[in-house]
XYZ file of C-alpha atoms in Angstrom:
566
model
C 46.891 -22.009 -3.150
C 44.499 -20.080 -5.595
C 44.692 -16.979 -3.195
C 48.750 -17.506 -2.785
C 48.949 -17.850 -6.537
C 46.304 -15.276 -8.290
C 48.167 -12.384 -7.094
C 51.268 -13.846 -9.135
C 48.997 -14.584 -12.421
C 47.581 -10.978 -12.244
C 51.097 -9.893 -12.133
C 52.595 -12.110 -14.830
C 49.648 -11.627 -17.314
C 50.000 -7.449 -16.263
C 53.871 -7.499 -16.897
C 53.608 -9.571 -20.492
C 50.861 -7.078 -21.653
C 53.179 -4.501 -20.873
C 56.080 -5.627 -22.096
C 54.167 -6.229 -25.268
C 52.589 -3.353 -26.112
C 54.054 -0.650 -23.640
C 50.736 1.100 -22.931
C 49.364 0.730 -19.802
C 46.191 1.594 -21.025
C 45.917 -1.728 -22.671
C 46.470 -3.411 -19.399
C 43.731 -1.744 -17.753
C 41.112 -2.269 -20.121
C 41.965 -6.148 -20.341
C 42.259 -6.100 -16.542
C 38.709 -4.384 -16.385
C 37.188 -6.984 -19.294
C 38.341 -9.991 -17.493
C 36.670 -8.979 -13.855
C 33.332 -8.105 -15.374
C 33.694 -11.573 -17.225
C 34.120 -13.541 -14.635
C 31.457 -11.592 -12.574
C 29.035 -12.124 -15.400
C 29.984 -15.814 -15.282
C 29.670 -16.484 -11.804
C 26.261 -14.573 -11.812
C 24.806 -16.428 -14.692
C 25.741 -19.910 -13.113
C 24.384 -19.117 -9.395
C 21.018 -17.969 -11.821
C 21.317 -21.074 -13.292
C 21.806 -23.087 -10.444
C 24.865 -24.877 -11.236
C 27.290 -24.945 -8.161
C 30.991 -24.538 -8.373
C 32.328 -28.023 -8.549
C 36.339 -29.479 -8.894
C 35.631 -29.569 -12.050
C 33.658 -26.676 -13.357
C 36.408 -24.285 -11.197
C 38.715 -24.689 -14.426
C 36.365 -22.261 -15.411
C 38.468 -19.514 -13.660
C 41.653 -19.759 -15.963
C 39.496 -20.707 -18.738
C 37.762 -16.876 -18.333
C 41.671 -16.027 -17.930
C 42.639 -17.617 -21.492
C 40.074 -16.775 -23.475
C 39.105 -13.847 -22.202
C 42.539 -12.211 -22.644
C 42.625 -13.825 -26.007
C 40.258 -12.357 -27.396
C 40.768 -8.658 -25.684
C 44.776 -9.059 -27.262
C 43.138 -9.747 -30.721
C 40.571 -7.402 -30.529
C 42.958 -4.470 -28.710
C 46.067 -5.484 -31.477
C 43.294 -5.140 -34.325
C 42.199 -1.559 -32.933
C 45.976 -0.228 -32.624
C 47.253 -1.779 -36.085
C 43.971 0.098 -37.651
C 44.889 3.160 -35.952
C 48.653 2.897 -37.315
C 46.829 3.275 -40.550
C 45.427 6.704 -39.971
C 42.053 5.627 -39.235
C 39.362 7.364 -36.516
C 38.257 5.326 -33.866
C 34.839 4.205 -35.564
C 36.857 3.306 -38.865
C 39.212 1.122 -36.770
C 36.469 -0.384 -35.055
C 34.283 -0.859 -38.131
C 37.625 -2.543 -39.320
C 38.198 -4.112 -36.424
C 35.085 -5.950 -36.447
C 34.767 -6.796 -39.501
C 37.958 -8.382 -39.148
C 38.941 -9.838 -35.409
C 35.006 -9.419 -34.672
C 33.897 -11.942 -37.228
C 37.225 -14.470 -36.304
C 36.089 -14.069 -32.821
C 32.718 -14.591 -33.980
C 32.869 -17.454 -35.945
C 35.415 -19.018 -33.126
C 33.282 -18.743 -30.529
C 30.411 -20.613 -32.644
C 32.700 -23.383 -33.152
C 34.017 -23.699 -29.818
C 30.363 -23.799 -28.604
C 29.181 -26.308 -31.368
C 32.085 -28.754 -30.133
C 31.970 -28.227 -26.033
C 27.778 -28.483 -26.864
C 27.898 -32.224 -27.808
C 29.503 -32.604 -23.846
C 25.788 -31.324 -22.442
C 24.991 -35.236 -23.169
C 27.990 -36.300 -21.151
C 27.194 -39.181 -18.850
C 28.978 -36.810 -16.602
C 26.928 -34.601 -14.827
C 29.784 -32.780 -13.992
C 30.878 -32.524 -17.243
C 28.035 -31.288 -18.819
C 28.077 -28.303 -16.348
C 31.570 -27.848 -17.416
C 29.943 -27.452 -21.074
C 27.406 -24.939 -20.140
C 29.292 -22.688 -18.287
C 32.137 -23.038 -20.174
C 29.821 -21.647 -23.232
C 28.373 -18.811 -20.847
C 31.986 -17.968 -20.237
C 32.779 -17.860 -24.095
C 29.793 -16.154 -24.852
C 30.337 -13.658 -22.129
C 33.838 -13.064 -23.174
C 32.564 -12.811 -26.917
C 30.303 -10.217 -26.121
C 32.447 -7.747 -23.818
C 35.320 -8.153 -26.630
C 32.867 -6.853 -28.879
C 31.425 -3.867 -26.467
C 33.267 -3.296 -23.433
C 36.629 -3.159 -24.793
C 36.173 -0.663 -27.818
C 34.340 1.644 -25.516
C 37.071 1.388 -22.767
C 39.849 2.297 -25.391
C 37.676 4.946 -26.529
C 37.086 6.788 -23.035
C 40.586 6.216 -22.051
C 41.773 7.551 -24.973
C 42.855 11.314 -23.916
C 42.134 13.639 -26.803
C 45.799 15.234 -28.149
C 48.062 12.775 -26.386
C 50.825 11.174 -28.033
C 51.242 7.762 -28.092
C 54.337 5.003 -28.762
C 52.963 4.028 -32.275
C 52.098 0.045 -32.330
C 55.624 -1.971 -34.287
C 54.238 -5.231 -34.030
C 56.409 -7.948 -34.125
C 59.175 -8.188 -36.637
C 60.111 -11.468 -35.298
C 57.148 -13.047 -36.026
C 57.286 -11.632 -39.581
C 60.753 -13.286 -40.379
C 59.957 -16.482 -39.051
C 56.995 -16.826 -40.648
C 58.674 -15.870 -43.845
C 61.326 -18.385 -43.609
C 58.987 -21.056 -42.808
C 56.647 -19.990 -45.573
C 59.624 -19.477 -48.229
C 60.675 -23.257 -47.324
C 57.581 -25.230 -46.887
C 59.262 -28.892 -48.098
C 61.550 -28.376 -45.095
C 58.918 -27.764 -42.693
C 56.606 -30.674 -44.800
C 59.088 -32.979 -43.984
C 59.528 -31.606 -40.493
C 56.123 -31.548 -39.075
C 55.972 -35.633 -41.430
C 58.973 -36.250 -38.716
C 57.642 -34.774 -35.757
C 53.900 -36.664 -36.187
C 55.558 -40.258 -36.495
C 57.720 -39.427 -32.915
C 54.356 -38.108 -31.660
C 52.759 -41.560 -32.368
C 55.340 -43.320 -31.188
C 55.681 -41.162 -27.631
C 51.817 -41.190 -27.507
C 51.873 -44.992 -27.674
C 53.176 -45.064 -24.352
C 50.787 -42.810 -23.141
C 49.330 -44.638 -19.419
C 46.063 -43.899 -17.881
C 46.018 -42.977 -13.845
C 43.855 -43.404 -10.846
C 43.598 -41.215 -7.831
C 44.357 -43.688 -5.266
C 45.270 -42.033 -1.876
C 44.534 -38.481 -2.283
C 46.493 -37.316 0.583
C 49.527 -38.855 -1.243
C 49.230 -35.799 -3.469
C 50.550 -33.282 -1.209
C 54.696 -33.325 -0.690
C 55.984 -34.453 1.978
C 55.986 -31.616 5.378
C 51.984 -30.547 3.555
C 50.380 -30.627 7.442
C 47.377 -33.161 4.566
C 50.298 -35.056 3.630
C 51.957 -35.119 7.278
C 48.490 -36.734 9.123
C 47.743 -39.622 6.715
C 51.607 -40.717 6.834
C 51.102 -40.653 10.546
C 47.915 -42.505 10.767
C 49.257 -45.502 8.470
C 52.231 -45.842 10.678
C 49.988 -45.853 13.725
C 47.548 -48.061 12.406
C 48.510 -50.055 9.154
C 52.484 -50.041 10.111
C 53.807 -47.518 7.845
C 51.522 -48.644 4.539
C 51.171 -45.930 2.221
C 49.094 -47.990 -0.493
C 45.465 -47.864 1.854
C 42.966 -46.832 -0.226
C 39.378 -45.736 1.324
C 36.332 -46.901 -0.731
C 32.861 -46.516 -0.034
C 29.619 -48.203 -0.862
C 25.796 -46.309 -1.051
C 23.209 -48.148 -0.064
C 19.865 -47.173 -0.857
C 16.514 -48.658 -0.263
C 14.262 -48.690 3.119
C 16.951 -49.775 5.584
C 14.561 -50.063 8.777
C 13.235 -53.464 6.928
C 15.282 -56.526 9.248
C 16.372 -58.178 5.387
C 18.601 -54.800 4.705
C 19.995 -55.607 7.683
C 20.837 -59.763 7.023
C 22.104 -58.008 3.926
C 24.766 -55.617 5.155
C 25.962 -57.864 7.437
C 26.503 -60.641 4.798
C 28.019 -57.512 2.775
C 30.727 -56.974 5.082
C 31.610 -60.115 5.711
C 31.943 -60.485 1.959
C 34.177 -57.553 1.464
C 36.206 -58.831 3.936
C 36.806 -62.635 3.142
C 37.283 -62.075 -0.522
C 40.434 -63.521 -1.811
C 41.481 -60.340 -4.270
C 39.686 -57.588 -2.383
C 41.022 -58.637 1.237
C 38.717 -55.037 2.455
C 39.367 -54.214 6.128
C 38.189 -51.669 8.588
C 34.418 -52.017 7.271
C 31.960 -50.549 8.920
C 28.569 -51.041 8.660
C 25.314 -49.396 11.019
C 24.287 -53.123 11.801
C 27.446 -52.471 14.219
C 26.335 -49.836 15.448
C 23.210 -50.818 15.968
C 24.436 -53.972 18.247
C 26.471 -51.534 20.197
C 24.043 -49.558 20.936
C 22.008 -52.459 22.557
C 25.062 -53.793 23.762
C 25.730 -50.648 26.132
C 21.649 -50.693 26.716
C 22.188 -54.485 27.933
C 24.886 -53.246 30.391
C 27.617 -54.355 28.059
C 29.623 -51.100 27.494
C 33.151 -52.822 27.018
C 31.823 -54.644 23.865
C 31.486 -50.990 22.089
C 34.111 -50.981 20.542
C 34.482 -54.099 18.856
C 30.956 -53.725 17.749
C 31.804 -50.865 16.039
C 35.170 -52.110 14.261
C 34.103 -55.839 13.925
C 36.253 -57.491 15.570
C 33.601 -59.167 18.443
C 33.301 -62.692 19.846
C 30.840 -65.040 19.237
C 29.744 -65.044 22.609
C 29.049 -61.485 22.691
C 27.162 -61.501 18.955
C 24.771 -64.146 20.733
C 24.167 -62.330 23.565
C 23.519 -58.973 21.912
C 19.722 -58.705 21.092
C 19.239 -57.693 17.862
C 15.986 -55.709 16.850
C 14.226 -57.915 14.726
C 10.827 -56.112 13.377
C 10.735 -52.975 11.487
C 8.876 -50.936 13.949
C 11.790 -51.899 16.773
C 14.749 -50.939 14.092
C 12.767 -47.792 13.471
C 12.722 -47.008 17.213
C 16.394 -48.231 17.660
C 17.054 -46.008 15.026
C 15.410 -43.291 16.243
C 16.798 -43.898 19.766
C 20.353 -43.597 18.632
C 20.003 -40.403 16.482
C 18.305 -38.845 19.728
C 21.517 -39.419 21.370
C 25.508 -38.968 21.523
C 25.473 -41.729 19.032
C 24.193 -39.680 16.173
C 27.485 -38.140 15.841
C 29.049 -41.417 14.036
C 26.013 -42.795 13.091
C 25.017 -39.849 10.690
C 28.324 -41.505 8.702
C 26.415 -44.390 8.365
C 22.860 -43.410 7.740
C 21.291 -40.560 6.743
C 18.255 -39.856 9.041
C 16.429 -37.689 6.066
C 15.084 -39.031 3.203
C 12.769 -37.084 0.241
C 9.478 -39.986 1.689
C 9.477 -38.071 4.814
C 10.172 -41.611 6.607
C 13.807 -41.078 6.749
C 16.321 -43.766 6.632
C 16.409 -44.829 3.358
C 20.211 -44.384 2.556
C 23.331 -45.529 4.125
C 27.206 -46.321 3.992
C 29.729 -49.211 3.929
C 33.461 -47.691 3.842
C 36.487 -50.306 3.707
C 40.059 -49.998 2.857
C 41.818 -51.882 0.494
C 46.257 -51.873 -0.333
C 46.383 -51.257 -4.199
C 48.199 -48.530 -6.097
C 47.867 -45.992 -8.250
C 47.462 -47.751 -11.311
C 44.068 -48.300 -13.475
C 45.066 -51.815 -13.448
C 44.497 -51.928 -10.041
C 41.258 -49.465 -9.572
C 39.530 -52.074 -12.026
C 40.996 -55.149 -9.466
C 39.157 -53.449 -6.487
C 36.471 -52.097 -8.810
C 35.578 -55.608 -10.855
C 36.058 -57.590 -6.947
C 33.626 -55.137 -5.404
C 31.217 -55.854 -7.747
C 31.318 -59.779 -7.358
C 30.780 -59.179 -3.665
C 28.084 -57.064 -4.356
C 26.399 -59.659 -6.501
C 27.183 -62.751 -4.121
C 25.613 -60.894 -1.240
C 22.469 -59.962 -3.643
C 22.278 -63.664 -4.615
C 22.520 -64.655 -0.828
C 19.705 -62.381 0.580
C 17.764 -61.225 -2.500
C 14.582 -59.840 -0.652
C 16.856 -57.253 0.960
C 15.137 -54.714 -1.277
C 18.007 -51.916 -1.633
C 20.370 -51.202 -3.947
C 24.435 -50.777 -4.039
C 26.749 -48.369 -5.944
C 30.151 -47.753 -5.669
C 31.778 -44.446 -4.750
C 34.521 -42.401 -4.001
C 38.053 -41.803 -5.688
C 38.582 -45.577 -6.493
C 35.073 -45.485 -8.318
C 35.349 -42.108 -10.075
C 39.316 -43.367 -11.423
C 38.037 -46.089 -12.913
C 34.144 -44.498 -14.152
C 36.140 -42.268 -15.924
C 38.735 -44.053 -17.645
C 35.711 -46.807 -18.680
C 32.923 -45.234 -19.178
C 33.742 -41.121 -19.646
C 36.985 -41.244 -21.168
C 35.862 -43.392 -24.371
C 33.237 -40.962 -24.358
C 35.187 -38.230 -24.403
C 36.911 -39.346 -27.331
C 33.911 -40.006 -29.482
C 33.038 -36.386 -28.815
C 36.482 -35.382 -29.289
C 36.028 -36.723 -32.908
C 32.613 -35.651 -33.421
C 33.450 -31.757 -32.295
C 36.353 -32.148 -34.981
C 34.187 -33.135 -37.669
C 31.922 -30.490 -36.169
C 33.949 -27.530 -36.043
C 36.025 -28.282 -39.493
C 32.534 -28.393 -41.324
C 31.458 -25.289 -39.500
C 34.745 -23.127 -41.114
C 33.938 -24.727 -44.009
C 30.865 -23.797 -44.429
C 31.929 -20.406 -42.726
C 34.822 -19.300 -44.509
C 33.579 -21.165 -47.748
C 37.564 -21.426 -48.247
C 39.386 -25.192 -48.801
C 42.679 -23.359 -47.604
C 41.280 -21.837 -44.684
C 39.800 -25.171 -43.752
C 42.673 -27.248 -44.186
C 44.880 -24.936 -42.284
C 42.607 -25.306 -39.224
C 41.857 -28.643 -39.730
C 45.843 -29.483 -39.662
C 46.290 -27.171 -36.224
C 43.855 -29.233 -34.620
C 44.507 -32.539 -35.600
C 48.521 -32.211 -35.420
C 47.892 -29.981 -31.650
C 45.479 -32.895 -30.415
C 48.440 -35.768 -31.252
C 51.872 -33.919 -30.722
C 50.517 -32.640 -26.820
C 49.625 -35.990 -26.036
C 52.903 -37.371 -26.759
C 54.232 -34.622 -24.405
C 52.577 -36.089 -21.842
C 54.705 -39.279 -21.072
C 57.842 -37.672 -20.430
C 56.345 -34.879 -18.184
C 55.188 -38.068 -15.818
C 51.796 -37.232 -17.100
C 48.967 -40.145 -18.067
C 45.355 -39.982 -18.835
C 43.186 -38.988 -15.642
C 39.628 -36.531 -15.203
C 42.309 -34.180 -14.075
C 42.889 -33.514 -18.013
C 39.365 -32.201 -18.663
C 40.616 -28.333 -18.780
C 43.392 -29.438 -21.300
C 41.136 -31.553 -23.851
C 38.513 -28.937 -23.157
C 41.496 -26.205 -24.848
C 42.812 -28.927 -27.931
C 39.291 -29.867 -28.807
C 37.267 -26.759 -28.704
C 39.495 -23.713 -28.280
C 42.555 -24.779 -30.226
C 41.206 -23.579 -33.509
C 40.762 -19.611 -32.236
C 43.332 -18.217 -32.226
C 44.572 -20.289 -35.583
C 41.257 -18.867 -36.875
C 41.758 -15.374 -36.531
C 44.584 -15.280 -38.341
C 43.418 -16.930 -41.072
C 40.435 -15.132 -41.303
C 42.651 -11.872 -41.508
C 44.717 -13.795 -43.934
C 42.154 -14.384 -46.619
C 40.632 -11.149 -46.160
C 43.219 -8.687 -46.619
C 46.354 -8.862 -49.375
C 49.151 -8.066 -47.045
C 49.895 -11.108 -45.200
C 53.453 -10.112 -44.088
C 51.136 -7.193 -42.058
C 48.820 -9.330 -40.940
C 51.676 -11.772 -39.402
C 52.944 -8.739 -37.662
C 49.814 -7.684 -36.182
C 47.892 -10.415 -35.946
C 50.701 -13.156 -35.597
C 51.823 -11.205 -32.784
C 48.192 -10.901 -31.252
C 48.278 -14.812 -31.013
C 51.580 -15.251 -29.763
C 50.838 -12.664 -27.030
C 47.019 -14.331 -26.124
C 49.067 -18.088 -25.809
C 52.054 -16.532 -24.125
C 49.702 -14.989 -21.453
C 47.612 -18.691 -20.701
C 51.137 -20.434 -20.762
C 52.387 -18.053 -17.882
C 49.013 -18.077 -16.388
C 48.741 -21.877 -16.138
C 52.501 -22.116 -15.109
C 52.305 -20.209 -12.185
C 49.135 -22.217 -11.612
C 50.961 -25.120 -11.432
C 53.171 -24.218 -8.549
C 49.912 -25.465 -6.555
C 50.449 -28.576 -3.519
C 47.942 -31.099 -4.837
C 49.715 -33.043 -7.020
C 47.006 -33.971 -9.237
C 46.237 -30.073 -10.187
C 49.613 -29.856 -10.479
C 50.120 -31.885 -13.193
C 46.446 -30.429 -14.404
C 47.952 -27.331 -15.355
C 51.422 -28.693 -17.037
C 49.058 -30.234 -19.412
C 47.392 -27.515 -20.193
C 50.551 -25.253 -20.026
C 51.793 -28.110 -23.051
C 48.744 -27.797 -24.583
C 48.796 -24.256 -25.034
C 52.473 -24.368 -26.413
C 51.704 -26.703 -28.520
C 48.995 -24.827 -29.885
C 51.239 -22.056 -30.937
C 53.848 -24.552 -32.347
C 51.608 -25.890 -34.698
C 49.670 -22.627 -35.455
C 53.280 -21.203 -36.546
C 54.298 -23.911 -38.358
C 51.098 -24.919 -40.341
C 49.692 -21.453 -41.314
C 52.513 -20.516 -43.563
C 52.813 -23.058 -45.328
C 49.544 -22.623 -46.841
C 50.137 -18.508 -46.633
C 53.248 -18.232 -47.364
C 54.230 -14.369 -46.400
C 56.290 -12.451 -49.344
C 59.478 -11.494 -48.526
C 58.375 -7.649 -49.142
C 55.230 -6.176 -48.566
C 53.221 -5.174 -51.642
C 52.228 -1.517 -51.610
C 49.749 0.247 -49.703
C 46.954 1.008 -51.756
């Protein structure tokens, strides 16, 4: 998908930048910025040694986003200063002083707010923190360096060029909506109670069946349809679920232990697992084909086995004989499945010390029901603790069943008290900052109206609350104050607004137009739950710009004329 779909993002993002400022020297240098961006990026993080992940991957349109964000403010700046008359270090010295320090001060507040997520109980997330703040920083930097001396060398000596318009349209909406703020008062008064209302029904989703996320004729999609009709008659609710066990598993009371585990999971009255497997099992069919048994292989290995053949099996009983058993298997055709099961290595040197238990449970897609299976689990887990409790190891819950409901307990309540925090965080920052009530408030309003009118997109789009939204919150929390910032910043630093909303208003439309079209196109991707990754974020960025365009003039106000140039 990401190498069917990149070409089609470089060519949307290439067309709009084109389209919007009809130099194609603009497109090259943003082109140009965003590779060396992401190269820096990607080199810093392998330095670091943080690995690409699901989740830290949203790092690529992240780069995309910001990166041409801040080259469109910092490019728009250069040309509207040049419009003026001005030599390429006056329009840069402008330029900086100007977009720099909005860039500047943005990227300070986006890293104070995605730097509380480094204490994430997430380890995944607080990767997604630090490189997201390389990738800022990075992006920051070249905005500052790379693109001024790009537009400098490409800039042939003589040449006439289309001088920069900026956008008129931009101008006279602003000016309506700044010459009748009650209207748009009342308006955005409207708009918040709906918000409330549609975010109220806002419902929070589990992975379930991953497979079930490609459409139907997806070869992913095609195989697990074919193995529930084969082996669970047609039942598209089976859910795999996993269990680590860690602890010396050579000693004979791990063993009593898994086998009482299994049996557990299976003859619990809300769980109901099936198709556990265990490397007890394989361990009796292993000395069941030794014993000149071979037909009871099988059954050892899914469960189902008579009594008759359980008694006659003879099960290792000291730790030196599992050991050898152990050893025994892995030294043969057996260590194929086993390895599942049991992992031979271990950090003692002794190996051994960490194994499996997968079973299947029918639930859907709901939390409702990753809590059933995760809260039954649990019970087993403690019965079987309570019924051998010398076992010595220890039990944790994994795969997608376990990370659904992790993160919609324990991360996503989280996330939200950091969510809060970074607001606090980053309104006191401009305050402080921009030493400016107005400027505050304006940015303050963007981000709290942004954060509650996307999530009550979400419902009708068929969207709820899953990690898959991590990119999205990661833009309304910590990035949906930049581009709101720089034009505020130009605002109350230079006395013709109406100017500024043509240059700079039309700098911000551009920078959200390009991550709406880049995440749309994104979202043309199979798996379903990336899909509906990147509508968020496609609603979040439009909702962004909604705000930003509605808020800002009401507390700048553009005059109907321009004053006169001094």
């Amino acid at each position: 998908d990401v190498v069917r779909l990149a070409p089609l993002v470089g060519l949307g993002l290439v067309a709009i930048m084109y389209l919007s400022f009809r130099d194609a020297r603009v497109v090259l240098v943003s082109v140009v910025n965003l590779a060396v961006a992401f190269v820096w990026t990607a080199g810093l993080m392998g330095w670091l040694g943080i690995p690409f992940s699901a989740l830290n991957l949203t790092i690529i349109p992240l780069i995309l986003g910001v990166g041409i964000d801040y080259g469109i403010q910092m490019i728009s700046e250069y040309l509207d200063h040049k419009e003026q008359g001005l030599s390429d270090t006056e329009a840069f010295r402008a330029a900086g002083g100007l977009g720099g320090m909005a860039m500047l001060l943005a990227t300070l507040t986006t890293i104070g707010g995605l730097a509380l997520m480094v204490i994430s109980p997430s380890l995944l997330m607080a990767q997604l923190a630090i490189v997201a703040n390389i990738a800022l920083t990075v992006c920051f930097v070249f905005a500052l360096t790379m693109i001024p001396a790009l537009l400098v060398l490409t800039n042939r000596k003589g040449l006439r060029r289309r001088p920069e318009p900026g956008s008129r349209a931009i101008v006279a909406l602003c000016t309506w909506l700044g010459g009748h703020r009650l209207i748009v008062a009342v308006f955005l008064l409207v708009v918040t109670g709906v918000a409330l209302s549609s975010a109220s029904n806002l419902q929070t989703e589990a992975f379930g069946n991953p497979e079930l996320n490609y459409p139907k004729g997806d070869r992913v999609r095609d195989d697990s349809e074919a193995i529930n009709d084969l082996f669970f008659g047609g039942s598209s609710d089976t859910v795999s679920n996993y269990l680590i066990v860690e602890g010396d598993l050579t000693r004979p009371e791990a063993h009593r232990f898994l086998d009482r585990l299994t049996a557990n999971l299976e003859s619990d009255p809300v769980l109901h697992g099936f198709n556990t497997a265990s490397l007890t099992r394989v361990v009796r069919a292993w000395v069941a084909i030794n014993q000149g048994t071979p037909d009871a292989i099988i059954s050892q290995i899914v469960g189902r086995v008579p009594d008759d053949t359980v008694q006659q099996v003879q099960y290792p009983k000291t730790q030196s004989e599992i050991r050898a058993t152990f050893d025994d298997i892995f030294a043969g055709p057996f260590a194929n499945f086993m390895t599942i099961l049991l992992d031979p290595r271990s950090a003692d040197g002794r190996g051994y010390s960490m194994g499996m238990v997968p079973f299947d449970t029918r639930q859907g897609l709901s939390y409702e029901e990753a809590a059933r299976v995760w809260n039954a689990t649990e019970a087993a887990i403690a019965k079987t603790q309570a019924e051998v409790p010398v076992s010595g190891v220890q039990v944790h819950q994994f795969g997608n069943n376990a990370v659904s409901y992790l993160f919609i307990k324990e991360e996503l309540p989280w996330v939200n008290r950091v969510g809060l925090a970074s607001y606090l965080l980053v309104t006191a920052m401009i305050a402080v900052l921009t030493r400016s009530w107005r400027a505050t408030l304006a940015i303050a309003l963007v981000m709290g109206l942004s954060s509650l009118w996307w999530l009550a997109t979400l419902p009708p789009l068929g969207i709820g609350l899953s990690v898959g939204l991590m990119l999205p919150l990661v833009f309304i929390s910590a990035i949906g104050s930049d581009n709101a910032l720089h034009l505020v910043w130009n605002l109350e630093r230079l006395p013709d607004w109406r100017r500024v909303y043509r240059y700079v208003g039309k700098a911000v439309t551009i920078a959200l137009a390009t991550d709406a079209i880049a995440f749309a196109i994104f979202a043309l991707q199979t798996d379903l739950l990336v899909r509906k990754t990147m509508l968020a974020t496609v609603a979040s960025v439009t909702t962004l710009w909604v705000v930003t365009i509605l808020v800002v003039p009401i507390l700048y106000p553009p005059p109907r004329v321009s004053p006169p140039a001094n």
